Amino acid sequence: MKTVAIIDYGMGNLHSVSKAVEHVAPDTRVLVTDNADLIRSADRVIFPGVGAIRDCMAEIRRLGVDELVKEVSRDRPLLGVCVGMQALMSHSEENGGVDCIDVFPAQIRFFGHKLKENGARLKVPHMGWNQVQQVQDHPMWHKIADDERFYFVHSYYAEAEGNADIAGRTRYGVDLAAAVAKGNIFAVQFHPEKSADAGLQLLKNFVNWSGK
């Protein structure tokens, strides 16, 4: 039986993520845990996150999750979700600047208070459904149509421009990375557990993905 560990560092939407994985992969053992040994022994790892990146990174470093994430992502699939994705970047400008785990060499930017599209003012945080253009032909997009809609909730974003690891892009006033991928790691800004059939398919793909 495959085991999926969802890292619990006190800053994630853990219940809905675990229930969604259990739904798409009923033969999979799903663990919500802060136990490093259990996480190390899992076949796949999900790295979630919600809230302010400074608070998230403080807990991540206090609990040693930063080094644990780097360790387990070397030899098995790891999925970053929302702030979990942002924490994998090198730096966020939130709260005056926060150093992150630096798995991806990208910067996290604030949308700004005067975000506009076609002359219309856009609300921040960005909350709602956006189409995601698939930039990479990646196994995590299996059976998911290009330009499918996913559900986003965020005020900060990873830049799409010049991002060599971008796997999916969307636009909300600016072009942003909806997904990034490198080696065994795939990370998304949106919430797959809240993204209806497309999100559930992405989680199913993760359970079946070998990391290659």
Coordinates of N, CA, C and O in Angstrom, one line a residue, residues 47 57 61 65-71 73-74 78 84-91 99-106 163 165 180-187:
F47 N 3.2 19.1 0.8 CA 3.7 20.2 1.6 C 2.7 21.3 1.5 O 2.8 22.1 0.5
M57 N 7.2 30.3 7.6 CA 8.6 30.0 7.5 C 9.2 29.9 8.9 O 10.1 29.1 9.2
R61 N 11.1 26.5 9.9 CA 12.5 26.4 10.4 C 12.6 25.9 11.8 O 13.5 25.1 12.2
V65 N 11.4 21.6 9.2 CA 10.7 21.1 8.0 C 11.4 21.5 6.7 O 11.4 20.8 5.7
D66 N 12.2 22.6 6.7 CA 12.9 23.1 5.5 C 13.9 22.0 5.1 O 13.9 21.7 3.9
E67 N 14.7 21.5 6.0 CA 15.7 20.5 5.6 C 15.0 19.2 5.3 O 15.5 18.4 4.4
L68 N 13.9 18.9 6.0 CA 13.2 17.6 5.7 C 12.6 17.6 4.3 O 12.7 16.6 3.6
V69 N 12.0 18.8 3.9 CA 11.5 18.9 2.6 C 12.6 18.7 1.5 O 12.4 18.0 0.5
K70 N 13.7 19.3 1.7 CA 14.8 19.1 0.8 C 15.3 17.7 0.7 O 15.5 17.1 -0.4
E71 N 15.3 17.0 1.9 CA 15.7 15.6 1.9 C 14.8 14.7 1.2 O 15.2 13.9 0.3
S73 N 12.4 15.3 -1.0 CA 12.1 15.6 -2.4 C 13.2 15.1 -3.3 O 13.1 15.2 -4.5
R74 N 14.3 14.6 -2.8 CA 15.4 14.1 -3.6 C 15.1 12.8 -4.3 O 15.6 12.5 -5.4
L78 N 7.0 15.1 -4.4 CA 6.6 16.0 -3.4 C 5.7 17.0 -4.1 O 6.1 17.6 -5.1
G84 N 2.6 26.5 0.6 CA 3.6 25.5 0.5 C 4.4 25.6 -0.8 O 5.7 25.5 -0.8
M85 N 3.8 26.0 -1.9 CA 4.6 26.4 -3.1 C 5.4 27.6 -2.9 O 6.6 27.6 -3.2
Q86 N 4.8 28.6 -2.3 CA 5.6 29.9 -2.1 C 6.8 29.6 -1.2 O 7.9 30.2 -1.4
A87 N 6.7 28.8 -0.2 CA 7.8 28.5 0.7 C 8.9 27.8 0.0 O 10.1 27.8 0.5
L88 N 8.7 27.2 -1.1 CA 9.7 26.5 -1.9 C 10.6 27.5 -2.7 O 11.6 27.1 -3.2
M89 N 10.1 28.7 -2.8 CA 10.9 29.7 -3.6 C 12.0 30.3 -2.8 O 12.2 29.9 -1.6
S90 N 12.8 31.1 -3.4 CA 14.0 31.6 -2.7 C 13.7 32.8 -1.7 O 14.3 32.9 -0.6
H91 N 12.7 33.6 -2.1 CA 12.4 34.8 -1.3 C 11.0 35.3 -1.5 O 10.5 35.2 -2.7
D99 N 13.1 35.2 3.7 CA 13.9 34.1 3.0 C 13.1 32.8 3.1 O 12.7 32.5 4.2
C100 N 13.0 32.1 2.0 CA 12.3 30.9 2.0 C 13.2 29.7 1.8 O 14.4 29.8 2.0
I101 N 12.7 28.5 1.4 CA 13.5 27.3 1.4 C 14.5 27.3 0.2 O 15.5 26.6 0.3
D102 N 14.2 28.0 -0.8 CA 15.2 28.1 -2.0 C 15.4 26.8 -2.8 O 16.5 26.5 -3.2
V103 N 14.3 26.1 -3.0 CA 14.3 25.0 -3.9 C 14.2 25.5 -5.3 O 14.8 25.0 -6.2
F104 N 13.3 26.5 -5.5 CA 13.1 27.1 -6.8 C 13.7 28.6 -6.7 O 13.4 29.3 -5.7
P105 N 14.5 29.0 -7.7 CA 15.1 30.3 -7.6 C 14.2 31.5 -8.1 O 14.6 32.3 -8.9
A106 N 13.0 31.5 -7.5 CA 12.0 32.5 -7.9 C 11.7 33.4 -6.8 O 11.8 33.0 -5.6
N163 N 10.8 32.5 -15.5 CA 10.7 31.3 -14.6 C 11.0 30.1 -15.4 O 10.1 29.5 -16.0
D165 N 11.3 27.1 -14.4 CA 10.6 25.9 -13.8 C 9.1 25.9 -13.9 O 8.4 25.1 -13.4
V180 N 4.8 25.0 -10.8 CA 6.2 24.9 -11.1 C 6.6 23.4 -10.9 O 6.0 22.7 -10.1
A181 N 7.6 23.0 -11.6 CA 8.1 21.6 -11.5 C 9.6 21.6 -11.7 O 10.2 22.3 -12.5
K182 N 10.2 20.7 -10.9 CA 11.6 20.4 -11.1 C 11.9 19.0 -10.4 O 11.6 18.8 -9.2
G183 N 12.4 18.1 -11.2 CA 12.7 16.8 -10.7 C 11.5 16.1 -10.1 O 10.4 16.0 -10.7
N184 N 11.6 15.7 -8.8 CA 10.5 15.0 -8.1 C 9.5 16.0 -7.5 O 8.5 15.5 -6.9
I185 N 9.7 17.3 -7.8 CA 8.8 18.3 -7.1 C 7.8 18.9 -8.1 O 8.2 19.3 -9.2
F186 N 6.6 19.0 -7.7 CA 5.6 19.7 -8.4 C 4.8 20.6 -7.4 O 4.5 20.1 -6.3
A187 N 4.6 21.8 -7.7 CA 4.0 22.7 -6.7 C 3.0 23.6 -7.4 O 3.2 24.1 -8.5

